[in-house]
Coordinates of C-alpha atoms and ligand atoms in Angstrom, one line a residue:
M9 CA -7.5 13.4 6.7
V10 CA -8.6 10.5 8.9
D11 CA -9.1 9.9 12.6
L12 CA -8.4 6.2 13.2
L13 CA -7.8 6.6 17.0
S14 CA -11.3 8.0 17.8
Q15 CA -12.9 5.2 15.7
Y16 CA -10.8 2.6 17.6
N17 CA -11.7 4.1 21.0
K18 CA -15.4 3.5 20.3
I19 CA -14.9 -0.3 19.9
K20 CA -11.7 -0.6 21.9
S21 CA -12.7 -3.2 24.5
Q22 CA -14.0 -5.5 21.7
V23 CA -10.9 -5.0 19.5
D24 CA -8.5 -5.4 22.4
K25 CA -10.1 -8.7 23.4
A26 CA -10.1 -10.0 19.9
I27 CA -6.4 -9.2 19.5
L28 CA -5.5 -10.8 22.9
D29 CA -7.6 -13.9 22.0
V30 CA -5.5 -14.4 18.9
V31 CA -2.2 -13.9 20.7
E32 CA -3.3 -16.4 23.4
S33 CA -4.5 -18.9 20.8
S34 CA -1.2 -18.7 19.0
A35 CA -3.0 -19.4 15.7
Y36 CA -1.3 -16.4 14.0
I37 CA -1.4 -17.6 10.4
N38 CA -4.5 -18.9 8.8
G39 CA -6.2 -19.3 12.1
P40 CA -10.0 -19.7 12.6
E41 CA -10.4 -15.9 12.6
V42 CA -9.4 -15.7 9.0
K43 CA -11.9 -18.3 8.0
S44 CA -14.7 -16.7 10.0
F45 CA -13.9 -13.3 8.5
Q46 CA -13.9 -14.8 5.1
Q47 CA -17.4 -16.2 5.6
E48 CA -18.8 -13.1 7.2
L49 CA -17.5 -11.0 4.3
E50 CA -19.0 -13.5 1.8
D51 CA -22.4 -13.0 3.5
Y52 CA -22.0 -9.2 3.6
L53 CA -21.1 -9.0 -0.1
K54 CA -23.5 -11.8 -1.1
V55 CA -20.6 -13.3 -3.1
K56 CA -19.7 -17.0 -3.3
H57 CA -16.0 -16.8 -2.6
V58 CA -13.8 -14.4 -0.6
I59 CA -10.1 -15.0 -0.6
P60 CA -8.2 -13.0 2.0
C61 CA -4.7 -11.9 1.2
A62 CA -1.9 -9.6 2.3
N63 CA -2.9 -6.3 0.7
G64 CA -4.9 -4.7 -2.1
T65 CA -2.0 -4.7 -4.5
D66 CA -1.5 -8.4 -4.0
A67 CA -5.2 -8.9 -4.5
L68 CA -5.0 -7.2 -7.9
Q69 CA -1.9 -9.2 -8.8
I70 CA -3.3 -12.6 -7.8
A71 CA -6.5 -11.7 -9.8
M72 CA -4.5 -10.9 -12.9
M73 CA -2.4 -14.1 -12.5
A74 CA -5.5 -16.2 -12.4
L75 CA -6.8 -15.1 -15.8
G76 CA -4.3 -17.2 -17.8
L77 CA -3.0 -14.2 -19.8
K78 CA 0.1 -14.2 -21.9
P79 CA 2.9 -11.6 -21.9
G80 CA 1.8 -8.7 -24.2
D81 CA -1.9 -9.2 -23.6
E82 CA -3.6 -5.9 -23.1
V83 CA -5.5 -4.8 -20.0
I84 CA -7.5 -1.6 -20.1
T85 CA -7.6 0.6 -17.0
A86 CA -7.9 4.3 -16.1
T87 CA -5.1 6.8 -16.2
F88 CA -6.7 8.6 -13.2
T89 CA -6.2 6.1 -10.4
Y90 CA -3.7 4.9 -7.7
V91 CA -0.6 3.4 -9.2
A92 CA -1.2 -0.1 -7.9
T93 CA -3.9 -0.7 -10.5
A94 CA -1.5 -0.4 -13.5
E95 CA 1.6 -1.6 -11.6
V96 CA 0.5 -5.2 -11.3
I97 CA -0.4 -5.3 -15.0
A98 CA 3.0 -4.1 -16.0
L99 CA 4.7 -6.3 -13.4
L100 CA 3.2 -9.4 -15.0
G101 CA 4.5 -8.5 -18.4
L102 CA 1.0 -7.5 -19.6
K103 CA 0.4 -4.2 -21.3
P104 CA -1.5 -1.6 -19.4
V105 CA -3.7 0.3 -21.9
L106 CA -4.8 3.6 -20.2
V107 CA -8.0 5.4 -21.0
D108 CA -9.6 8.6 -19.7
V109 CA -12.3 8.9 -17.1
D110 CA -15.7 10.5 -16.8
V111 CA -15.5 14.0 -15.4
D112 CA -18.4 13.5 -13.1
T113 CA -17.9 10.1 -11.5
F114 CA -14.1 9.7 -12.1
G115 CA -14.8 6.2 -13.4
L116 CA -13.7 4.6 -16.7
N117 CA -15.2 6.3 -19.7
P118 CA -17.0 3.5 -21.6
D119 CA -16.6 5.1 -25.0
Q120 CA -12.8 5.4 -24.5
V121 CA -12.7 1.7 -23.4
R122 CA -14.5 0.7 -26.6
A123 CA -12.0 2.7 -28.7
A124 CA -9.0 1.1 -26.9
I125 CA -10.0 -2.5 -27.7
T126 CA -7.7 -4.4 -30.0
P127 CA -7.4 -8.2 -30.8
K128 CA -4.9 -8.4 -27.8
T129 CA -7.3 -6.9 -25.3
K130 CA -8.1 -9.5 -22.6
A131 CA -9.4 -7.6 -19.6
I132 CA -10.8 -4.4 -18.2
V133 CA -10.0 -3.1 -14.8
P134 CA -12.6 -0.5 -13.7
V135 CA -11.6 1.4 -10.5
H136 CA -14.5 2.5 -8.3
L137 CA -12.6 5.7 -7.5
F138 CA -13.3 7.6 -4.3
G139 CA -16.1 5.3 -3.2
Q140 CA -18.5 5.3 -6.2
C141 CA -19.0 2.6 -8.8
A142 CA -17.8 3.1 -12.4
N143 CA -20.4 2.8 -15.2
M144 CA -20.8 -1.0 -14.8
D145 CA -23.8 -1.3 -17.1
A146 CA -21.7 -0.1 -20.0
I147 CA -18.5 -1.9 -18.9
M148 CA -20.2 -5.3 -18.5
E149 CA -21.9 -4.9 -21.8
I150 CA -18.5 -4.1 -23.6
A151 CA -16.9 -7.0 -21.8
Q152 CA -19.6 -9.5 -22.8
E153 CA -19.5 -8.3 -26.4
H154 CA -15.7 -8.7 -26.7
K155 CA -15.4 -11.6 -24.3
L156 CA -13.2 -9.7 -21.9
F157 CA -12.5 -10.4 -18.2
V158 CA -13.6 -7.7 -15.7
V159 CA -11.6 -7.2 -12.5
E160 CA -13.0 -4.5 -10.3
D161 CA -10.6 -2.5 -8.2
T162 CA -12.8 -2.0 -5.1
A163 CA -10.1 -0.8 -2.8
Q164 CA -11.9 2.5 -2.3
A165 CA -15.5 1.3 -2.6
I166 CA -16.2 -1.6 -0.3
G167 CA -19.8 -1.3 0.9
A168 CA -21.0 0.6 -2.2
S169 CA -23.7 -1.0 -4.3
Y170 CA -24.7 -0.5 -7.9
T171 CA -28.2 -0.9 -9.5
F172 CA -28.1 -2.0 -13.1
K173 CA -30.6 -0.7 -15.7
N174 CA -32.5 -4.1 -15.4
G175 CA -33.1 -3.3 -11.7
E176 CA -30.6 -5.8 -10.3
T177 CA -28.5 -4.5 -7.4
K178 CA -25.0 -5.8 -6.6
M179 CA -22.3 -4.9 -4.2
A180 CA -19.1 -3.3 -5.6
G181 CA -16.6 -5.9 -6.3
T182 CA -19.1 -8.6 -7.1
M183 CA -20.2 -7.5 -10.6
G184 CA -17.3 -8.5 -12.7
D185 CA -15.4 -11.8 -12.9
I186 CA -13.2 -10.8 -9.9
G187 CA -13.3 -8.0 -7.4
T188 CA -10.3 -6.9 -5.2
T189 CA -10.1 -4.7 -2.1
S190 CA -7.7 -3.4 0.4
F191 CA -7.9 -3.2 4.2
F192 CA -5.2 -0.6 4.5
P193 CA -5.9 1.4 7.8
S194 CA -7.4 4.4 6.0
K195 CA -9.6 2.5 3.7
N196 CA -13.4 2.4 4.5
L197 CA -12.9 -1.1 6.1
G198 CA -9.4 -0.8 7.4
C199 CA -7.4 -3.1 9.7
Y200 CA -4.4 -2.1 11.8
G201 CA -1.7 -3.0 9.3
D202 CA -1.9 -4.4 5.8
G203 CA -4.7 -6.6 4.5
G204 CA -6.6 -7.3 1.3
A205 CA -9.2 -9.6 -0.2
I206 CA -10.4 -11.0 -3.5
F207 CA -14.0 -11.8 -4.4
T208 CA -15.5 -14.0 -7.1
N209 CA -18.6 -16.1 -7.9
S210 CA -16.5 -18.5 -10.0
D211 CA -15.5 -21.8 -8.3
H212 CA -12.7 -22.2 -10.9
L213 CA -11.2 -18.7 -10.4
A214 CA -11.6 -19.0 -6.6
S215 CA -9.6 -22.3 -6.5
E216 CA -6.9 -20.8 -8.9
M217 CA -6.6 -17.7 -6.7
R218 CA -6.4 -19.6 -3.5
M219 CA -3.7 -21.7 -5.0
I220 CA -1.8 -18.7 -6.3
A221 CA -1.9 -16.9 -3.0
N222 CA -0.5 -20.0 -1.3
H223 CA 2.7 -20.6 -3.4
G224 CA 0.8 -22.3 -6.2
Q225 CA -0.1 -25.3 -4.0
S226 CA -3.4 -26.8 -3.0
V227 CA -1.7 -29.8 -1.4
R228 CA 1.2 -28.9 0.8
Y229 CA 4.6 -29.2 -0.9
Y230 CA 3.0 -30.0 -4.3
H231 CA 3.3 -26.9 -6.4
D232 CA 1.1 -26.9 -9.5
R233 CA 1.9 -23.4 -10.7
I234 CA 4.1 -20.5 -9.7
G235 CA 2.4 -18.5 -7.0
V236 CA 3.1 -15.9 -4.3
N237 CA 2.9 -15.8 -0.5
S238 CA 0.0 -13.6 0.3
R239 CA -1.9 -14.1 3.6
L240 CA -4.2 -12.0 5.9
D241 CA -2.8 -12.2 9.4
S242 CA -5.1 -13.7 12.0
I243 CA -4.8 -10.6 14.2
Q244 CA -5.9 -8.4 11.3
A245 CA -8.8 -10.8 10.5
A246 CA -9.9 -10.6 14.2
I247 CA -9.9 -6.8 14.0
L248 CA -11.8 -6.8 10.7
R249 CA -14.4 -9.1 12.3
C250 CA -15.0 -6.4 14.9
K251 CA -15.3 -3.7 12.3
L252 CA -17.3 -5.4 9.5
P253 CA -20.6 -5.1 11.5
H254 CA -20.1 -1.3 11.6
L255 CA -19.2 -0.9 7.9
D256 CA -22.7 0.3 6.9
A257 CA -22.8 2.8 9.8
Y258 CA -19.3 3.9 8.8
C259 CA -20.5 4.5 5.2
D260 CA -23.5 6.5 6.6
A261 CA -21.2 8.6 8.7
R262 CA -19.1 9.4 5.7
R263 CA -22.2 10.3 3.7
A264 CA -23.4 12.6 6.4
A265 CA -20.1 14.4 6.4
A266 CA -20.4 14.6 2.5
D267 CA -23.9 16.1 2.9
F268 CA -22.6 18.7 5.2
Y269 CA -19.8 19.6 2.7
D270 CA -22.2 19.6 -0.2
K271 CA -24.5 22.1 1.5
A272 CA -21.7 24.4 2.6
F273 CA -20.3 24.6 -0.9
A274 CA -23.6 24.7 -2.8
E275 CA -23.5 28.5 -3.4
V276 CA -19.8 28.7 -4.3
P277 CA -19.7 28.8 -8.1
E278 CA -16.0 27.9 -8.3
I279 CA -16.5 24.6 -6.5
K280 CA -17.9 21.5 -8.1
T281 CA -19.0 19.1 -5.4
P282 CA -18.9 15.3 -6.0
V283 CA -21.6 14.2 -8.5
R284 CA -23.7 11.3 -7.1
D285 CA -24.5 8.8 -9.8
A286 CA -28.1 7.7 -9.7
Q287 CA -27.1 4.0 -10.2
S288 CA -24.4 3.8 -7.5
T289 CA -24.4 4.5 -3.8
H290 CA -21.4 6.6 -2.8
V291 CA -19.4 5.5 0.3
F292 CA -17.1 8.5 0.1
H293 CA -13.7 7.0 0.6
Q294 CA -12.6 10.5 -0.4
Y295 CA -14.6 13.8 -0.7
T296 CA -13.0 15.2 -3.8
L297 CA -13.9 18.6 -5.2
Q298 CA -13.0 20.3 -8.5
L299 CA -12.0 24.0 -8.3
S300 CA -12.3 26.3 -11.2
G301 CA -12.0 30.1 -11.7
A302 CA -9.4 32.6 -10.7
V303 CA -8.5 31.2 -7.3
G304 CA -5.7 28.7 -7.8
R305 CA -6.1 25.2 -6.4
D306 CA -2.6 25.1 -5.1
A307 CA -3.0 28.5 -3.4
L308 CA -6.1 27.1 -1.6
V309 CA -4.2 23.9 -0.6
D310 CA -1.3 26.0 0.8
Y311 CA -3.7 28.3 2.7
L312 CA -5.5 25.3 4.3
Q313 CA -2.1 24.0 5.4
T314 CA -1.4 27.3 7.2
Q315 CA -4.8 26.8 9.0
E316 CA -3.8 23.3 9.9
I317 CA -6.6 21.9 7.9
P318 CA -5.6 18.7 6.1
C319 CA -6.1 18.6 2.4
M320 CA -4.7 16.2 -0.2
I321 CA -4.5 16.0 -3.9
Y322 CA -5.7 12.6 -5.2
Y323 CA -4.0 12.4 -7.6
P324 CA -1.5 15.1 -8.6
V325 CA 0.0 13.2 -11.6
A326 CA -1.9 11.0 -14.1
L327 CA -0.4 7.5 -14.7
H328 CA 0.5 8.3 -18.3
M329 CA 2.6 11.2 -17.1
Q330 CA 4.4 9.2 -14.4
T331 CA 8.1 8.5 -15.2
A332 CA 7.7 4.8 -14.8
Y333 CA 4.6 4.6 -17.1
R334 CA 5.5 7.1 -19.8
D335 CA 5.2 5.6 -23.1
D336 CA 5.4 6.6 -26.8
R337 CA 1.7 6.0 -27.1
Y338 CA 0.8 8.9 -24.8
T339 CA 1.6 12.6 -24.9
D340 CA 0.4 15.7 -23.1
G341 CA -3.1 16.1 -24.2
S342 CA -3.8 12.3 -24.7
F343 CA -6.4 12.3 -21.9
P344 CA -7.9 15.8 -21.5
V345 CA -10.3 15.0 -18.7
T346 CA -7.6 13.5 -16.4
E347 CA -5.1 16.2 -17.3
S348 CA -7.6 18.8 -16.2
L349 CA -8.6 16.9 -13.1
V350 CA -5.0 16.6 -11.8
Q351 CA -4.9 20.4 -11.9
S352 CA -8.3 21.1 -10.3
V353 CA -9.1 18.4 -7.7
F354 CA -8.5 18.5 -4.0
S355 CA -9.8 16.3 -1.2
L356 CA -10.9 17.4 2.2
P357 CA -10.8 15.3 5.5
M358 CA -13.3 12.4 5.2
H359 CA -13.8 9.8 7.9
T360 CA -16.3 8.4 10.3
E361 CA -15.5 10.7 13.2
L362 CA -15.9 14.2 11.8
T363 CA -17.8 16.6 14.1
N364 CA -20.0 19.5 13.0
E365 CA -17.5 21.8 14.6
Q366 CA -14.6 20.4 12.5
L367 CA -16.7 20.5 9.4
T368 CA -17.7 24.1 10.0
K369 CA -14.1 25.1 10.5
I370 CA -13.0 23.3 7.3
T371 CA -15.9 24.6 5.1
T372 CA -15.6 28.2 6.5
A373 CA -11.9 28.3 5.7
V374 CA -12.4 27.0 2.1
V375 CA -15.3 29.4 1.4
D376 CA -13.6 32.4 3.0
F377 CA -10.4 31.9 1.1
I378 CA -12.2 31.6 -2.2
K379 CA -14.4 34.7 -1.5
N380 CA -11.4 36.8 -0.5
N381 CA -9.3 35.8 -3.5
R382 CA -11.8 36.4 -6.3
K383 CA -10.3 38.8 -8.8
Ligands
LIG417 C1 -5.3 1.4 -1.8 C2 -5.5 1.1 -3.2 C3 -4.9 -0.1 -3.7 C4 -3.8 -0.9 -3.0 O1 -4.1 -1.4 -1.8 P1 -2.9 -1.7 -0.8 O2 -3.5 -2.5 0.3 O3 -2.3 -0.4 -0.3 O4 -1.9 -2.5 -1.6 C5 -5.2 -0.4 -5.0 N1 -6.0 0.3 -5.8 C6 -6.6 1.4 -5.3 C7 -7.6 2.2 -6.1 C8 -6.3 1.9 -4.0 O5 -6.9 3.0 -3.5

């Protein structure tokens, strides 16, 4: 699905030197590389504060901890997402309130968000799934109307931007109160281990989150609140500093691969290619298709496996159907869009190093299988 080695080889000498410099400096924790990366990412995102941390799940947890919520407070998020989004909400004793997504963009459905609001609702967590922003115009409007926090899960969409109806353009993760991201190796800006970061324009939330990520202390050995230990390693920061200048080119390379796929599937009626929203750029963390008609999705996935073509289902089970998150509030049929997506979606290889030869092999296999199996 990804080709991290070829990507590394193109910047190998620079990355190798950066890693070696950290090793020789012996500033392994919170060294100058972390601070420099923080500032460079602030510039890139045009956001006031970046707080590096250990991974994208921690980023979400620290964000949630900073909002001053009480057990039982409700947080609205999507049922069609990676588990981490709802996991941290539940872990903190808050109540995840799941809602359905938009069938075209896979982002939170604003009408469903509105319908899910109760007096206990305190926050909305839109997920910019697969690399495209959720409907932030509507979500920010709902949040303002009901005085709710917005925490954007930007793990899959760093580098994307969104243009509001008033003409203002902002980077993904900088529109709400807080944005979070992950530098997991396969993410669009990946390091060579675990890493994450939190973004905010609020001085108050930034100082709270810095404190939380550092055991609840701002002065060493004086703990003002209960925190966690969540740091970005200096080595990972040094690697990210080598990669950040390439992020826009990486996004372009992903979009070029998506264009190739779009064209190859344009005449296949069973395939719905990703819908590109007019207000958001798409950075294609995943290239996710929807399959309809007589050819079964699972049969296609099995066939691609026999051709040694990677193919994944993101995600095969909706959160409200997961054993850990099942709840009397939800039954089969609660969220028809998501329940249909989990049956119909499949994702093809998507990364910065795809060649036309590989793309041709992949698209030919998909198209041929569908043509040969029409009933
Ligand atoms: C990857 C991911 C996370 C978690 O990031 P980690 O660094 O793996 O903890 C959270 N949310 C979404 C949508 C993700 O894709």
